[in-house]
JSON list of C-alpha atoms in Angstrom, two decimals:
[
{"chain": "A", "resi": 1, "resn": "UNK", "atom": "CA", "xyz": [90.62, 100.43, 110.81]},
{"chain": "A", "resi": 2, "resn": "UNK", "atom": "CA", "xyz": [92.74, 103.58, 111.09]},
{"chain": "A", "resi": 3, "resn": "UNK", "atom": "CA", "xyz": [93.95, 105.29, 107.93]},
{"chain": "A", "resi": 4, "resn": "UNK", "atom": "CA", "xyz": [96.32, 103.12, 105.90]},
{"chain": "A", "resi": 5, "resn": "UNK", "atom": "CA", "xyz": [98.80, 104.74, 103.51]},
{"chain": "A", "resi": 6, "resn": "UNK", "atom": "CA", "xyz": [100.74, 103.04, 100.72]},
{"chain": "A", "resi": 7, "resn": "UNK", "atom": "CA", "xyz": [103.22, 104.39, 98.17]},
{"chain": "A", "resi": 8, "resn": "UNK", "atom": "CA", "xyz": [103.00, 103.10, 94.59]},
{"chain": "A", "resi": 9, "resn": "UNK", "atom": "CA", "xyz": [105.21, 103.79, 91.54]},
{"chain": "A", "resi": 10, "resn": "UNK", "atom": "CA", "xyz": [102.57, 106.18, 90.17]},
{"chain": "A", "resi": 11, "resn": "UNK", "atom": "CA", "xyz": [101.82, 107.97, 93.47]},
{"chain": "A", "resi": 12, "resn": "UNK", "atom": "CA", "xyz": [100.00, 106.78, 96.60]},
{"chain": "A", "resi": 13, "resn": "UNK", "atom": "CA", "xyz": [96.70, 105.88, 98.18]},
{"chain": "A", "resi": 14, "resn": "UNK", "atom": "CA", "xyz": [95.26, 106.25, 101.65]},
{"chain": "A", "resi": 15, "resn": "UNK", "atom": "CA", "xyz": [92.34, 104.23, 102.97]},
{"chain": "A", "resi": 16, "resn": "UNK", "atom": "CA", "xyz": [90.00, 106.65, 104.72]},
{"chain": "A", "resi": 17, "resn": "UNK", "atom": "CA", "xyz": [87.16, 104.23, 105.54]},
{"chain": "A", "resi": 18, "resn": "UNK", "atom": "CA", "xyz": [87.24, 100.41, 105.46]},
{"chain": "A", "resi": 19, "resn": "UNK", "atom": "CA", "xyz": [83.74, 99.12, 106.15]},
{"chain": "A", "resi": 20, "resn": "UNK", "atom": "CA", "xyz": [82.42, 95.62, 105.33]},
{"chain": "A", "resi": 21, "resn": "UNK", "atom": "CA", "xyz": [80.01, 97.14, 102.79]},
{"chain": "A", "resi": 22, "resn": "UNK", "atom": "CA", "xyz": [82.20, 99.87, 101.24]},
{"chain": "A", "resi": 23, "resn": "UNK", "atom": "CA", "xyz": [85.73, 101.34, 101.17]},
{"chain": "A", "resi": 24, "resn": "UNK", "atom": "CA", "xyz": [86.83, 104.94, 100.64]},
{"chain": "A", "resi": 25, "resn": "UNK", "atom": "CA", "xyz": [90.33, 105.90, 99.42]},
{"chain": "A", "resi": 26, "resn": "UNK", "atom": "CA", "xyz": [92.17, 109.14, 98.66]},
{"chain": "A", "resi": 27, "resn": "UNK", "atom": "CA", "xyz": [94.31, 108.45, 95.59]},
{"chain": "A", "resi": 28, "resn": "UNK", "atom": "CA", "xyz": [97.16, 110.71, 94.48]},
{"chain": "A", "resi": 29, "resn": "UNK", "atom": "CA", "xyz": [98.63, 110.32, 90.98]},
{"chain": "A", "resi": 30, "resn": "UNK", "atom": "CA", "xyz": [101.90, 112.14, 90.30]},
{"chain": "A", "resi": 31, "resn": "UNK", "atom": "CA", "xyz": [102.11, 114.43, 87.29]},
{"chain": "A", "resi": 32, "resn": "UNK", "atom": "CA", "xyz": [103.11, 112.41, 84.21]},
{"chain": "A", "resi": 33, "resn": "UNK", "atom": "CA", "xyz": [102.14, 109.06, 85.73]},
{"chain": "A", "resi": 34, "resn": "UNK", "atom": "CA", "xyz": [99.24, 106.66, 85.22]},
{"chain": "A", "resi": 35, "resn": "UNK", "atom": "CA", "xyz": [97.76, 103.60, 86.84]},
{"chain": "A", "resi": 36, "resn": "UNK", "atom": "CA", "xyz": [97.50, 100.24, 85.11]},
{"chain": "A", "resi": 37, "resn": "UNK", "atom": "CA", "xyz": [94.73, 99.51, 82.63]},
{"chain": "A", "resi": 38, "resn": "UNK", "atom": "CA", "xyz": [92.60, 97.32, 84.88]},
{"chain": "A", "resi": 39, "resn": "UNK", "atom": "CA", "xyz": [89.19, 96.08, 85.86]},
{"chain": "A", "resi": 40, "resn": "UNK", "atom": "CA", "xyz": [87.55, 94.53, 88.93]},
{"chain": "A", "resi": 41, "resn": "UNK", "atom": "CA", "xyz": [85.33, 91.47, 89.26]},
{"chain": "A", "resi": 42, "resn": "UNK", "atom": "CA", "xyz": [83.75, 92.19, 92.63]},
{"chain": "A", "resi": 43, "resn": "UNK", "atom": "CA", "xyz": [83.43, 95.96, 93.02]},
{"chain": "A", "resi": 44, "resn": "UNK", "atom": "CA", "xyz": [82.19, 99.15, 91.40]},
{"chain": "A", "resi": 45, "resn": "UNK", "atom": "CA", "xyz": [83.89, 102.51, 91.93]},
{"chain": "A", "resi": 46, "resn": "UNK", "atom": "CA", "xyz": [82.75, 106.13, 92.16]},
{"chain": "A", "resi": 47, "resn": "UNK", "atom": "CA", "xyz": [85.46, 108.75, 91.72]},
{"chain": "A", "resi": 48, "resn": "UNK", "atom": "CA", "xyz": [85.30, 112.43, 92.65]},
{"chain": "A", "resi": 49, "resn": "UNK", "atom": "CA", "xyz": [88.14, 114.63, 91.40]},
{"chain": "A", "resi": 50, "resn": "UNK", "atom": "CA", "xyz": [89.32, 117.03, 94.11]},
{"chain": "A", "resi": 51, "resn": "UNK", "atom": "CA", "xyz": [92.60, 118.34, 92.61]},
{"chain": "A", "resi": 52, "resn": "UNK", "atom": "CA", "xyz": [94.14, 118.42, 89.14]},
{"chain": "A", "resi": 53, "resn": "UNK", "atom": "CA", "xyz": [92.88, 116.86, 85.94]},
{"chain": "A", "resi": 54, "resn": "UNK", "atom": "CA", "xyz": [92.17, 113.18, 85.37]},
{"chain": "A", "resi": 55, "resn": "UNK", "atom": "CA", "xyz": [92.51, 111.73, 81.90]},
{"chain": "A", "resi": 56, "resn": "UNK", "atom": "CA", "xyz": [90.30, 108.63, 82.19]},
{"chain": "A", "resi": 57, "resn": "UNK", "atom": "CA", "xyz": [90.19, 105.73, 79.74]},
{"chain": "A", "resi": 58, "resn": "UNK", "atom": "CA", "xyz": [87.07, 103.54, 80.00]},
{"chain": "A", "resi": 59, "resn": "UNK", "atom": "CA", "xyz": [87.77, 100.77, 77.49]},
{"chain": "A", "resi": 60, "resn": "UNK", "atom": "CA", "xyz": [90.53, 98.40, 76.36]},
{"chain": "A", "resi": 61, "resn": "UNK", "atom": "CA", "xyz": [91.65, 100.24, 73.23]},
{"chain": "A", "resi": 62, "resn": "UNK", "atom": "CA", "xyz": [91.81, 103.87, 74.41]},
{"chain": "A", "resi": 63, "resn": "UNK", "atom": "CA", "xyz": [89.01, 105.19, 72.19]},
{"chain": "A", "resi": 64, "resn": "UNK", "atom": "CA", "xyz": [86.77, 106.16, 75.13]},
{"chain": "A", "resi": 65, "resn": "UNK", "atom": "CA", "xyz": [88.79, 108.81, 76.98]},
{"chain": "A", "resi": 66, "resn": "UNK", "atom": "CA", "xyz": [87.62, 111.93, 78.78]},
{"chain": "A", "resi": 67, "resn": "UNK", "atom": "CA", "xyz": [89.22, 114.59, 80.98]},
{"chain": "A", "resi": 68, "resn": "UNK", "atom": "CA", "xyz": [87.61, 115.18, 84.38]},
{"chain": "A", "resi": 69, "resn": "UNK", "atom": "CA", "xyz": [88.40, 118.24, 86.46]},
{"chain": "A", "resi": 70, "resn": "UNK", "atom": "CA", "xyz": [87.97, 119.31, 90.08]},
{"chain": "A", "resi": 71, "resn": "UNK", "atom": "CA", "xyz": [84.41, 118.76, 91.26]},
{"chain": "A", "resi": 72, "resn": "UNK", "atom": "CA", "xyz": [83.50, 116.26, 88.53]},
{"chain": "A", "resi": 73, "resn": "UNK", "atom": "CA", "xyz": [82.73, 112.62, 89.20]},
{"chain": "A", "resi": 74, "resn": "UNK", "atom": "CA", "xyz": [82.35, 109.32, 87.37]},
{"chain": "A", "resi": 75, "resn": "UNK", "atom": "CA", "xyz": [81.06, 105.82, 87.99]},
{"chain": "A", "resi": 76, "resn": "UNK", "atom": "CA", "xyz": [83.02, 102.72, 86.91]},
{"chain": "A", "resi": 77, "resn": "UNK", "atom": "CA", "xyz": [81.11, 99.45, 87.02]},
{"chain": "A", "resi": 78, "resn": "UNK", "atom": "CA", "xyz": [82.81, 96.11, 87.63]},
{"chain": "A", "resi": 79, "resn": "UNK", "atom": "CA", "xyz": [84.32, 94.43, 84.55]},
{"chain": "A", "resi": 80, "resn": "UNK", "atom": "CA", "xyz": [84.88, 97.86, 82.89]},
{"chain": "A", "resi": 81, "resn": "UNK", "atom": "CA", "xyz": [88.51, 98.32, 81.78]},
{"chain": "A", "resi": 82, "resn": "UNK", "atom": "CA", "xyz": [89.76, 101.65, 83.10]},
{"chain": "A", "resi": 83, "resn": "UNK", "atom": "CA", "xyz": [92.93, 103.69, 83.52]},
{"chain": "A", "resi": 84, "resn": "UNK", "atom": "CA", "xyz": [93.57, 107.14, 84.94]},
{"chain": "A", "resi": 85, "resn": "UNK", "atom": "CA", "xyz": [96.49, 109.39, 83.98]},
{"chain": "A", "resi": 86, "resn": "UNK", "atom": "CA", "xyz": [97.70, 112.73, 85.35]},
{"chain": "A", "resi": 87, "resn": "UNK", "atom": "CA", "xyz": [99.04, 115.16, 82.78]},
{"chain": "A", "resi": 88, "resn": "UNK", "atom": "CA", "xyz": [98.43, 118.50, 84.49]},
{"chain": "A", "resi": 89, "resn": "UNK", "atom": "CA", "xyz": [100.63, 121.02, 86.27]},
{"chain": "A", "resi": 90, "resn": "UNK", "atom": "CA", "xyz": [99.74, 119.55, 89.65]},
{"chain": "A", "resi": 91, "resn": "UNK", "atom": "CA", "xyz": [99.25, 116.08, 91.04]},
{"chain": "A", "resi": 92, "resn": "UNK", "atom": "CA", "xyz": [95.84, 114.51, 90.59]},
{"chain": "A", "resi": 93, "resn": "UNK", "atom": "CA", "xyz": [93.87, 113.68, 93.75]},
{"chain": "A", "resi": 94, "resn": "UNK", "atom": "CA", "xyz": [90.56, 111.87, 93.69]},
{"chain": "A", "resi": 95, "resn": "UNK", "atom": "CA", "xyz": [88.32, 110.19, 96.23]},
{"chain": "A", "resi": 96, "resn": "UNK", "atom": "CA", "xyz": [87.34, 106.64, 95.32]},
{"chain": "A", "resi": 97, "resn": "UNK", "atom": "CA", "xyz": [84.31, 104.99, 96.91]},
{"chain": "A", "resi": 98, "resn": "UNK", "atom": "CA", "xyz": [84.15, 101.24, 96.33]},
{"chain": "A", "resi": 99, "resn": "UNK", "atom": "CA", "xyz": [80.90, 99.29, 96.64]},
{"chain": "A", "resi": 100, "resn": "UNK", "atom": "CA", "xyz": [80.24, 95.63, 95.95]},
{"chain": "A", "resi": 101, "resn": "UNK", "atom": "CA", "xyz": [81.15, 92.25, 97.37]},
{"chain": "A", "resi": 102, "resn": "UNK", "atom": "CA", "xyz": [84.89, 92.50, 98.03]},
{"chain": "A", "resi": 103, "resn": "UNK", "atom": "CA", "xyz": [87.46, 95.31, 98.25]},
{"chain": "A", "resi": 104, "resn": "UNK", "atom": "CA", "xyz": [90.87, 93.63, 98.39]},
{"chain": "A", "resi": 105, "resn": "UNK", "atom": "CA", "xyz": [93.78, 94.74, 96.22]},
{"chain": "A", "resi": 106, "resn": "UNK", "atom": "CA", "xyz": [93.82, 91.23, 94.70]},
{"chain": "A", "resi": 107, "resn": "UNK", "atom": "CA", "xyz": [90.58, 92.10, 92.83]},
{"chain": "A", "resi": 108, "resn": "UNK", "atom": "CA", "xyz": [92.67, 94.19, 90.41]},
{"chain": "A", "resi": 109, "resn": "UNK", "atom": "CA", "xyz": [92.97, 92.47, 87.02]},
{"chain": "A", "resi": 110, "resn": "UNK", "atom": "CA", "xyz": [95.75, 94.29, 85.16]},
{"chain": "A", "resi": 111, "resn": "UNK", "atom": "CA", "xyz": [95.53, 94.33, 81.36]},
{"chain": "A", "resi": 112, "resn": "UNK", "atom": "CA", "xyz": [98.54, 96.66, 80.87]},
{"chain": "A", "resi": 113, "resn": "UNK", "atom": "CA", "xyz": [100.98, 98.11, 83.38]},
{"chain": "A", "resi": 114, "resn": "UNK", "atom": "CA", "xyz": [103.84, 100.60, 82.94]},
{"chain": "A", "resi": 115, "resn": "UNK", "atom": "CA", "xyz": [105.64, 99.06, 85.95]},
{"chain": "A", "resi": 116, "resn": "UNK", "atom": "CA", "xyz": [105.48, 95.37, 84.92]},
{"chain": "A", "resi": 117, "resn": "UNK", "atom": "CA", "xyz": [103.16, 94.43, 87.77]},
{"chain": "A", "resi": 118, "resn": "UNK", "atom": "CA", "xyz": [100.88, 91.39, 87.32]}
]
């Protein structure tokens, strides 16, 4: 599949590789924006920060937060609530590698969303 690009309220994503056993995306989060607090049932994710600073929440209540900078990476296992925010001078860009059983956008379970998406 050729690269697929989609705008979102928080920024955009581009699918770089869509293989039956993994998917790779470039995700851009605009300064001051954040993704939904979410988890996945059928995939794990590895993120590598390539630009900006990522404020990452890895729980439901916001007590487990850490800032990741360019060159740093993290692993998010399925069923782990997570949210990423960009509060730096530049947009956040990270590369997301998904592994698991299924990679569709309908495997996003949103717990909270600033844009009233379900």
